[in-house]
CSV table of C-alpha atoms in Angstrom, one decimal:
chain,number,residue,atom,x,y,z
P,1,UNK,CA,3.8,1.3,19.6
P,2,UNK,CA,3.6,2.7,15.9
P,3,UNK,CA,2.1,-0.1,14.2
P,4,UNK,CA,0.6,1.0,10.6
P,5,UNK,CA,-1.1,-2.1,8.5
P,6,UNK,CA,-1.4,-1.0,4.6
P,7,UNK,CA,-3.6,-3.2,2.6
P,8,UNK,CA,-1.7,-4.1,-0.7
P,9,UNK,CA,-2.9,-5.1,-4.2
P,10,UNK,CA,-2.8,-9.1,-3.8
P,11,UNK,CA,-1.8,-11.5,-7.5
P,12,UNK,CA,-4.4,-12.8,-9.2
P,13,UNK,CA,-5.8,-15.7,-7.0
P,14,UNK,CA,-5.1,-14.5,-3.6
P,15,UNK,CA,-7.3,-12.6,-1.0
P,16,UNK,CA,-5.3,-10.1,0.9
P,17,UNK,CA,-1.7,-9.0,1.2
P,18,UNK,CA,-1.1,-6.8,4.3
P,19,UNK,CA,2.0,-5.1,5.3
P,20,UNK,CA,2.8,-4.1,9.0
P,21,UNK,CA,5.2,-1.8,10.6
P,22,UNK,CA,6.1,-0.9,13.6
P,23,UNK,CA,9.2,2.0,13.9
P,24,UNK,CA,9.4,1.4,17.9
P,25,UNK,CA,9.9,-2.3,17.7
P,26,UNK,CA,11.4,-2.6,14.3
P,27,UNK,CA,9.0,-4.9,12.9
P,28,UNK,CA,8.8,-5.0,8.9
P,29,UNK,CA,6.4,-7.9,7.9
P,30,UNK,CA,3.7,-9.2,5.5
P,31,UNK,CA,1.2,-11.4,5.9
P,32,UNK,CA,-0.7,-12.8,2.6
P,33,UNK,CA,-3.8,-15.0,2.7
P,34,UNK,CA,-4.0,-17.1,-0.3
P,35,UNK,CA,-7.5,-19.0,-0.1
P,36,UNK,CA,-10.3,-19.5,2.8
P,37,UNK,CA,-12.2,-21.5,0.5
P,38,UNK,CA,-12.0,-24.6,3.5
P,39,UNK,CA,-11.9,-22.3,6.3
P,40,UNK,CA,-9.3,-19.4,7.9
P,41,UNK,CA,-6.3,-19.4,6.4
P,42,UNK,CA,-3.0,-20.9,8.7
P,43,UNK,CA,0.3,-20.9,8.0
P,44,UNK,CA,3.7,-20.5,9.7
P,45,UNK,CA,5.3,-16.7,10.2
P,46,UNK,CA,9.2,-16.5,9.4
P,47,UNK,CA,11.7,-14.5,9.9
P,48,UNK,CA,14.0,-14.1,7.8
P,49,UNK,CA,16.7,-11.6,6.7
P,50,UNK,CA,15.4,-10.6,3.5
P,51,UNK,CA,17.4,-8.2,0.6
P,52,UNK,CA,14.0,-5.9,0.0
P,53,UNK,CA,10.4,-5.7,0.4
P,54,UNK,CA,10.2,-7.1,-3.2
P,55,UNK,CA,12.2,-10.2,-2.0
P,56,UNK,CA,9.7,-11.1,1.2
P,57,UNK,CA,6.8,-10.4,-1.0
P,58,UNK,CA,7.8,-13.2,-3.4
P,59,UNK,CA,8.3,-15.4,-0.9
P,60,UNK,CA,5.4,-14.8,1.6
P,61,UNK,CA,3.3,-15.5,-1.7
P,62,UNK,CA,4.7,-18.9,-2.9
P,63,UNK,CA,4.7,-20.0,0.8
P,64,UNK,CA,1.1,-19.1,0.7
P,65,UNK,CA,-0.1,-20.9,-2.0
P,66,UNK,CA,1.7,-23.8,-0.9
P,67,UNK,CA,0.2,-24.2,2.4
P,68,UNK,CA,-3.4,-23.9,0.8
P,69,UNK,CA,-2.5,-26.7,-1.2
P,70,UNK,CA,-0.7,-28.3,2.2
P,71,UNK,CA,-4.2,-27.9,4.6
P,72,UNK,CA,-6.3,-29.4,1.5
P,73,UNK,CA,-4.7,-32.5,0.7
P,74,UNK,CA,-4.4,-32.8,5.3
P,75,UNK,CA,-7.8,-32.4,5.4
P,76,UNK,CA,-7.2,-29.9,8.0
P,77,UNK,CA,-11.0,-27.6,7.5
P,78,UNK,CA,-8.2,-25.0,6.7
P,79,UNK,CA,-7.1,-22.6,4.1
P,80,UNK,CA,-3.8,-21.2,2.8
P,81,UNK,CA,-1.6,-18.2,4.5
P,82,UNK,CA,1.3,-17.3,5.8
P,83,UNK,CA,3.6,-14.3,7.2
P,84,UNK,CA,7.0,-13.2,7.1
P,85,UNK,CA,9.2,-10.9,9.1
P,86,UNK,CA,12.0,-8.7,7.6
P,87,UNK,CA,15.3,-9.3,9.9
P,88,UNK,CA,17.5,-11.6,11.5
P,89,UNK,CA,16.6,-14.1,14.0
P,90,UNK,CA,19.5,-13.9,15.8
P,91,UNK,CA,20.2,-10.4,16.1
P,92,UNK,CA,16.8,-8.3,15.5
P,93,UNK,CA,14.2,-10.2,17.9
P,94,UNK,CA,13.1,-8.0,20.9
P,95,UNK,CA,9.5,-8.8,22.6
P,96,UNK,CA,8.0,-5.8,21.2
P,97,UNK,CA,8.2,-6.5,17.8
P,98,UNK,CA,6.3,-10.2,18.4
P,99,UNK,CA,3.7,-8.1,20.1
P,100,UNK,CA,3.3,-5.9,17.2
P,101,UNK,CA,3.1,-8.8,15.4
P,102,UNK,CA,0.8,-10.1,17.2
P,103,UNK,CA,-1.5,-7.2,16.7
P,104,UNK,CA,-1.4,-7.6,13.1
P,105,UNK,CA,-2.7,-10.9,12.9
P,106,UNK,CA,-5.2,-9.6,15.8
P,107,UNK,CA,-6.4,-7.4,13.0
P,108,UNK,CA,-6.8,-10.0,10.4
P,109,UNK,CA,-10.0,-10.7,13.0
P,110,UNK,CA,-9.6,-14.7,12.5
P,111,UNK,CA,-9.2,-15.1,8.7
P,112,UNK,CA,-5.5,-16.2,9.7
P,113,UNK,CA,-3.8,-18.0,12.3
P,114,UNK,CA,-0.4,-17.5,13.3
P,115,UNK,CA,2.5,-20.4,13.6
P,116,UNK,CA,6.5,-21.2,14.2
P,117,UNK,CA,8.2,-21.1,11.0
P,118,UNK,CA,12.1,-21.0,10.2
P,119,UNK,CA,13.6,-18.4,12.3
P,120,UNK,CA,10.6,-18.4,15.2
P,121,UNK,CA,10.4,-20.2,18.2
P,122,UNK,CA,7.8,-21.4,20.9
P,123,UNK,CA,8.8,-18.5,23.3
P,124,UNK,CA,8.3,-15.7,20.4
P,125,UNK,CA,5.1,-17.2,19.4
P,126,UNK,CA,4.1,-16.9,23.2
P,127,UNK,CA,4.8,-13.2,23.0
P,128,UNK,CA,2.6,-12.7,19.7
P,129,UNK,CA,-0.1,-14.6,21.4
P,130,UNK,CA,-0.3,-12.5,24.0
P,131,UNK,CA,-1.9,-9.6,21.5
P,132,UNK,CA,-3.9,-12.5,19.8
P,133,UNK,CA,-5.8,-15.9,20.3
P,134,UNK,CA,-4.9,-16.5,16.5
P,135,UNK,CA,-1.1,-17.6,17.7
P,136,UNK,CA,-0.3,-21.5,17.8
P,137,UNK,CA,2.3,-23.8,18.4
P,138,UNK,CA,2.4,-22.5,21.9
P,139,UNK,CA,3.7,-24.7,25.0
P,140,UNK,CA,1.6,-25.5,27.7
P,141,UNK,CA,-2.3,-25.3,27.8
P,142,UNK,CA,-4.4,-28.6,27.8
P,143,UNK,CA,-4.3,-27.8,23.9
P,144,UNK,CA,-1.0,-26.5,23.5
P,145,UNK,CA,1.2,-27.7,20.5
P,146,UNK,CA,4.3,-26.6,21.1
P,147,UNK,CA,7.0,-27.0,18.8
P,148,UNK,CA,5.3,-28.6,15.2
P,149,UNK,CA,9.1,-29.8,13.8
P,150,UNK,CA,9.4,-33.2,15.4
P,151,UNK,CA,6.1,-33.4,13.7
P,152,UNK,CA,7.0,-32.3,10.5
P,153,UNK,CA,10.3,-34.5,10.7
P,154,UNK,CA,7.8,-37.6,11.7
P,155,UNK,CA,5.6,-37.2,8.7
P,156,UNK,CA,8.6,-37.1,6.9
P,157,UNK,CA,9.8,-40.4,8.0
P,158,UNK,CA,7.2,-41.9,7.3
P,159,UNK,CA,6.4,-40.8,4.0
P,160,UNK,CA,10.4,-41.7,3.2
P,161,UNK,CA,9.3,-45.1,4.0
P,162,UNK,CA,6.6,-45.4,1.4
P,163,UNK,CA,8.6,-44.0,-1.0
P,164,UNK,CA,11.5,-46.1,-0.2
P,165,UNK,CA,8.8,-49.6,-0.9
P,166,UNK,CA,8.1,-47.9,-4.2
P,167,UNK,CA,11.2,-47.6,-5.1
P,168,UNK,CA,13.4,-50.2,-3.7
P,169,UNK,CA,11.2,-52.6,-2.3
P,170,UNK,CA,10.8,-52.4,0.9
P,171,UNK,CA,10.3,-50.0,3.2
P,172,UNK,CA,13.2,-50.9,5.5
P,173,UNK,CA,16.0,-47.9,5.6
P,174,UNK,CA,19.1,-49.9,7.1
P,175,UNK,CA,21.7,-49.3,5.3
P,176,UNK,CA,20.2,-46.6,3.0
P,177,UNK,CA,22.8,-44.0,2.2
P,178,UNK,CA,20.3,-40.8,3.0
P,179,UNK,CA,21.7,-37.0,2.7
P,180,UNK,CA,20.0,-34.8,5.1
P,181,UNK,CA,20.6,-31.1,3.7
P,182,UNK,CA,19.6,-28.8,6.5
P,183,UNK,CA,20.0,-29.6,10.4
P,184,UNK,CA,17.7,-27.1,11.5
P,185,UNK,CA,14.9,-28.3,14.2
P,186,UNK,CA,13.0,-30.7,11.3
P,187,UNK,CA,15.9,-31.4,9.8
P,188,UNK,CA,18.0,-32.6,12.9
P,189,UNK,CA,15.0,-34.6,14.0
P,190,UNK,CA,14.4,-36.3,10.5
P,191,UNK,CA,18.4,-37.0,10.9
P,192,UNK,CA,17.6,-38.7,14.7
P,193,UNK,CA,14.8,-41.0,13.5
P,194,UNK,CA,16.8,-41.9,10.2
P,195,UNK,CA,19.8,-43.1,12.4
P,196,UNK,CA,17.8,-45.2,14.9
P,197,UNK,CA,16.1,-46.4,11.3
P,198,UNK,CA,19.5,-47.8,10.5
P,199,UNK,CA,20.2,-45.7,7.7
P,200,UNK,CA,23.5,-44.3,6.5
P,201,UNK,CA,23.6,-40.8,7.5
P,202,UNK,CA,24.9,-37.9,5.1
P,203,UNK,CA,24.4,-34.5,6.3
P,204,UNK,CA,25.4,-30.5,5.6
P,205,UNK,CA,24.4,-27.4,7.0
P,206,UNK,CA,26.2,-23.7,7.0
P,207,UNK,CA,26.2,-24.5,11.1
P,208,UNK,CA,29.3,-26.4,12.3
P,209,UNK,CA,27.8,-26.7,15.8
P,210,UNK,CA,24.9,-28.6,14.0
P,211,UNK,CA,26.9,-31.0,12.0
P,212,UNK,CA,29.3,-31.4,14.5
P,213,UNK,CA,26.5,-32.8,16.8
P,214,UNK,CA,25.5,-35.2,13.8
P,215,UNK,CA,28.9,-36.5,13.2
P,216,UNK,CA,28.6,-36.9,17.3
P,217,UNK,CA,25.7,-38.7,18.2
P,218,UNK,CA,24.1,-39.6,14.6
P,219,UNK,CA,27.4,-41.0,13.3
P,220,UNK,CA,26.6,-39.0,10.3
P,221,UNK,CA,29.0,-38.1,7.5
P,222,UNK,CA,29.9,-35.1,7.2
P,223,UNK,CA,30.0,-32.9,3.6
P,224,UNK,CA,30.2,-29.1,2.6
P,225,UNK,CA,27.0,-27.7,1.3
P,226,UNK,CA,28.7,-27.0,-2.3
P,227,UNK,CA,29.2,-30.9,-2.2
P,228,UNK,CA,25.6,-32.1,-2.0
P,229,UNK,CA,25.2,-33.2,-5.6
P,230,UNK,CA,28.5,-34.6,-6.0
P,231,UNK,CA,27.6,-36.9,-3.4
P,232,UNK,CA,26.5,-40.8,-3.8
P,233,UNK,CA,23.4,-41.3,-2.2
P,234,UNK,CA,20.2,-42.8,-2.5
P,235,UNK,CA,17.9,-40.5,-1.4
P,236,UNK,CA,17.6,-37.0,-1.1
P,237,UNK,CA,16.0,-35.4,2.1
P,238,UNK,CA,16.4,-31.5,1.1
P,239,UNK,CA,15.5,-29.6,4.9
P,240,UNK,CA,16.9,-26.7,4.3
P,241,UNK,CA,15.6,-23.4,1.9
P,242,UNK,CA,13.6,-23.8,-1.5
P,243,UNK,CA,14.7,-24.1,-5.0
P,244,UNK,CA,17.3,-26.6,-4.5
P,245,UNK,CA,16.1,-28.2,-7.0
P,246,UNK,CA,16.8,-27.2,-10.6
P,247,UNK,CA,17.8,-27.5,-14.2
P,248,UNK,CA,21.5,-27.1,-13.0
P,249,UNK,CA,21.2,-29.3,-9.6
P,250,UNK,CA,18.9,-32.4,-11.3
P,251,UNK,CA,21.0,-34.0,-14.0
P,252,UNK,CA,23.5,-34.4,-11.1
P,253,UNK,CA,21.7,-35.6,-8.7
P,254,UNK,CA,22.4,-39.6,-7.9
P,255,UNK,CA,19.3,-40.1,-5.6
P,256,UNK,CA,16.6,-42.3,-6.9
P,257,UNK,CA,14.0,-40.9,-4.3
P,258,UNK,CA,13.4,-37.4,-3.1
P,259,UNK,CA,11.5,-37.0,0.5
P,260,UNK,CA,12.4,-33.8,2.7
P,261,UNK,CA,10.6,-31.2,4.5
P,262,UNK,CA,11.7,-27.8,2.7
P,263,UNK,CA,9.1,-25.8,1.1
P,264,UNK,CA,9.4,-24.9,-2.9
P,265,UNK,CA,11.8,-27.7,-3.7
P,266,UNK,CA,11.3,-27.3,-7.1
P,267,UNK,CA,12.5,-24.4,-8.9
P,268,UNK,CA,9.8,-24.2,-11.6
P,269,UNK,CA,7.3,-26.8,-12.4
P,270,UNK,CA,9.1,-28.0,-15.3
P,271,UNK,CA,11.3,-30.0,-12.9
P,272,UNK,CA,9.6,-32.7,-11.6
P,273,UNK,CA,9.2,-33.9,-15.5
P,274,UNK,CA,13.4,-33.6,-15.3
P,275,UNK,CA,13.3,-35.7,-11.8
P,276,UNK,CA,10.5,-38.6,-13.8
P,277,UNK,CA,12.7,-38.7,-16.9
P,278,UNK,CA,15.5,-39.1,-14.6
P,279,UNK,CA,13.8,-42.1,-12.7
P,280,UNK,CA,14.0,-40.2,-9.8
P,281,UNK,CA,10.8,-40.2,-7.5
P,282,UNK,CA,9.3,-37.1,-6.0
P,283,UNK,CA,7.5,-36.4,-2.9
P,284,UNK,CA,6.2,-33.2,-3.3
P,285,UNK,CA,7.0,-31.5,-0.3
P,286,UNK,CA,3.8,-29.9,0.4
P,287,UNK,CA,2.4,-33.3,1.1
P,288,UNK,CA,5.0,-34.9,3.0
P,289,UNK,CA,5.8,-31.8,5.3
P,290,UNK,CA,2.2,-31.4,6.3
P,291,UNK,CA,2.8,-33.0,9.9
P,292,UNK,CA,3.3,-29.2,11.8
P,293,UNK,CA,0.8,-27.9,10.2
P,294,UNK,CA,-1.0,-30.8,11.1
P,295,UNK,CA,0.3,-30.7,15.2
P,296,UNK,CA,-0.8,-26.7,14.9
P,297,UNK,CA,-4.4,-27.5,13.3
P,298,UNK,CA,-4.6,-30.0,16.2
P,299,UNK,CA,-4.7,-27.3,18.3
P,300,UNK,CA,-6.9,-24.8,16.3
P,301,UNK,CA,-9.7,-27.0,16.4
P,302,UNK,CA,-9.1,-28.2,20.0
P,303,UNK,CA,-8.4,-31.5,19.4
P,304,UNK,CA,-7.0,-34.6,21.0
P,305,UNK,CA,-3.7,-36.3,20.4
P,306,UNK,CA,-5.7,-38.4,18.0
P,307,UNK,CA,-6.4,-35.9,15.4
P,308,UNK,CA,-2.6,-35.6,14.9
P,309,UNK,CA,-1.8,-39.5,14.8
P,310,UNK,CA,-4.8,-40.2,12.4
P,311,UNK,CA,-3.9,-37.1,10.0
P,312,UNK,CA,0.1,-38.0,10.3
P,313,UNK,CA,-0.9,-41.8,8.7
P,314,UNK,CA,-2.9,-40.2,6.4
P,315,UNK,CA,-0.1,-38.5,4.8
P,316,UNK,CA,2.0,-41.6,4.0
P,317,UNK,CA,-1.4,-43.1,2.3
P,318,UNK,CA,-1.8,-40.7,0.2
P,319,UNK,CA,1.8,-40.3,-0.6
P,320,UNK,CA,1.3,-44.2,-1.5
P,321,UNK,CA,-2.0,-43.3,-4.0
P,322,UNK,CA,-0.1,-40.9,-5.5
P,323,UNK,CA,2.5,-42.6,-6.6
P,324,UNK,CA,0.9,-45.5,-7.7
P,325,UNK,CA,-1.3,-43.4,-9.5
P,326,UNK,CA,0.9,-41.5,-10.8
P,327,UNK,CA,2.8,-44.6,-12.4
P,328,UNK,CA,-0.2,-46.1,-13.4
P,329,UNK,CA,-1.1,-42.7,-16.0
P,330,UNK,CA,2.6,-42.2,-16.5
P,331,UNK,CA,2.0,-38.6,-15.1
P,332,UNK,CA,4.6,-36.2,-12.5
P,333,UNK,CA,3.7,-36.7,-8.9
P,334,UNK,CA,3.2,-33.3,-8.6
P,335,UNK,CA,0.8,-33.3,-11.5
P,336,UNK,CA,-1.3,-35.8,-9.4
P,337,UNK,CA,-1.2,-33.8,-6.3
P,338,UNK,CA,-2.6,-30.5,-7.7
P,339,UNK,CA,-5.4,-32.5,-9.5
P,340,UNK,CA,-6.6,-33.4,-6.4
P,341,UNK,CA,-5.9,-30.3,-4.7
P,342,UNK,CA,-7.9,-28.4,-7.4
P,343,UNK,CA,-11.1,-31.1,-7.2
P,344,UNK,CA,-10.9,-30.4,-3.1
P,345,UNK,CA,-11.0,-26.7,-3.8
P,346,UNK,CA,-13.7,-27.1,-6.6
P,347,UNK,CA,-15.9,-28.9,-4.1
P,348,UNK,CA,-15.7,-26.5,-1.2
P,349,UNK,CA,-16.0,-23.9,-4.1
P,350,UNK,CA,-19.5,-25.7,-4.6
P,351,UNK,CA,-20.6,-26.2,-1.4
P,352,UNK,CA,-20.6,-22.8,-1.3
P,353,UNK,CA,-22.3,-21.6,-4.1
């Protein structure tokens, strides 16, 4: 193994950016810490198959960020990170690059933990923890995880019921036309619990199998990605990659409630003033997609199965503050959230000093 780590020059805001290679194993990946202002940073690793280095290093940043702001409004004692591995998933995984993986993080010495992300499984996590304890998400152990999407998809759920009360009335789903974009592990799970909910199922994904399973056993409706915001629908579960959101995307979008578990939804800030002025409601995602990293910080801290229930609830009550709130001072959702994102941070900040 030919692993070099090389210490790059981080944004303004951040801690550390670290690049690892490995020539034997193939691995090409960064890890960035954001904040350990409430403790080591934790945050997912993905792989993903990434144009450049410059390409990865914007996203492992924003990803970042986000999940400082995800662990603070959890109240998980945890900061921000998170890693990402140049390649793809289905063709450039060999044990020996999770190892060397592994041995990165190993040499972060604690300041980040390790997770599944999009493009990683329980079975290649097992293989980086086997250079680390700072791997999670793993099966087995009498703390062990395992996979954190049905908990993602859960928190979700239940989050898309709040919303739905705000919005509609009533939290009840039957009948809902909801469009699922992304069948991917969170995103086929949110589908499941949205068709035993009674809802009216849209879907799309780039994977036939996927959809064809949907159509299957979900009685879903079936669409072509390029069709998403052409479609009638009431709300808008977005599963899949970041940005879908945008100035093109937004004055075409029929949805009166937006509640899905990608990361960077918005393309820029600006939008979620489009989405309000639109009467469309926003989640932000970082809040409602906080139930893996909630399953993983279960297991970080060695806790029971009651740490996760008590922290998933506590998502969909603050998802309800916020948006009563955030009617109440005629403010963006998202405007809320990082207020109280910024006075957690401030307080830790202060605590501190």
């Amino acid at each position: 193994m030919t692993l070099t780590l090389t210490e790059e020059t981080p944004p303004e805001g951040f801690e550390r950016l670290v690049r690892a290679e490995d020539a034997d194993s193939g691995l090409r990946a960064l890890i960035c810490i954001h904040s350990t202002a409430l403790g080591p940073a934790a945050g997912g690793c993905r792989m993903w198959d990434y144009p450049d280095w410059d390409a990865a290093r914007r996203d492992v940043q924003r990803l970042a960020e986000g999940m400082t702001y995800k662990n603070a409004m959890a109240d998980l004692g945890l900061g921000g990170g998170k890693s990402v591995i140049l390649g793809d998933a289905r063709r450039d995984k060999n044990p020996a690059l999770f190892r060397a993986f592994g041995q990165a993080v190993q040499a972060l010495e604690g300041r980040y933990y390790t997770a599944e992300d999009v493009g990683i499984s329980p079975a290649d996590m097992a293989q980086v923890a086997a250079e680390t304890p700072y791997a999670v998400g793993l099966e087995g152990g009498q703390y062990g995880s395992g996979d954190p999407s049905p908990f993602t998809a859960e928190g979700v759920f239940q989050c898309m019921r709040v919303g739905a009360k705000h919005v509609f009335g009533s939290d009840d789903l039957t009948g809902r036309r909801v469009l699922v974009q992304g069948l991917g592990h969170v995103g086929m799970s949110l589908a499941e619990k949205l068709h035993a909910a009674g809802a009216t199922l849209i879907v799309t994904d780039i994977n036939k199998e996927s959809t064809d399973r949907a159509a299957r056993d979900l009685d879903a409706t079936v669409i072509a990605p390029d069709q998403v915001f052409a479609t009638q629908m009431d709300i808008f579960a977005p599963c899949a990659m970041g940005a879908v959101l945008n100035d093109d995307t937004v004055p075409l979008l029929s949805a009166k409630l937006v509640c899905g578990a990608a990361n960077n939804q918005l393309a820029h800030p600006g939008i979620a003033g489009l989405l309000r002025d639109r009467g469309i409601r926003y989640l932000p995602d970082y809040v409602v997609n906080a139930g893996g990293i909630i399953s993983v910080a279960g297991e970080i801290h060695k806790a029971g199965p009651g740490y996760r229930r008590g922290r998933l609830s506590g998502i969909a009550e603050r998802i309800g503050a916020m948006l009563t709130r955030a009617e109440a001072e005629n403010r963006t959702t998202t405007e809320i959230a990082s207020d109280m994102v910024k006075d957690i941070l401030a307080t830790a900040k202060r605590s501190v000093a």
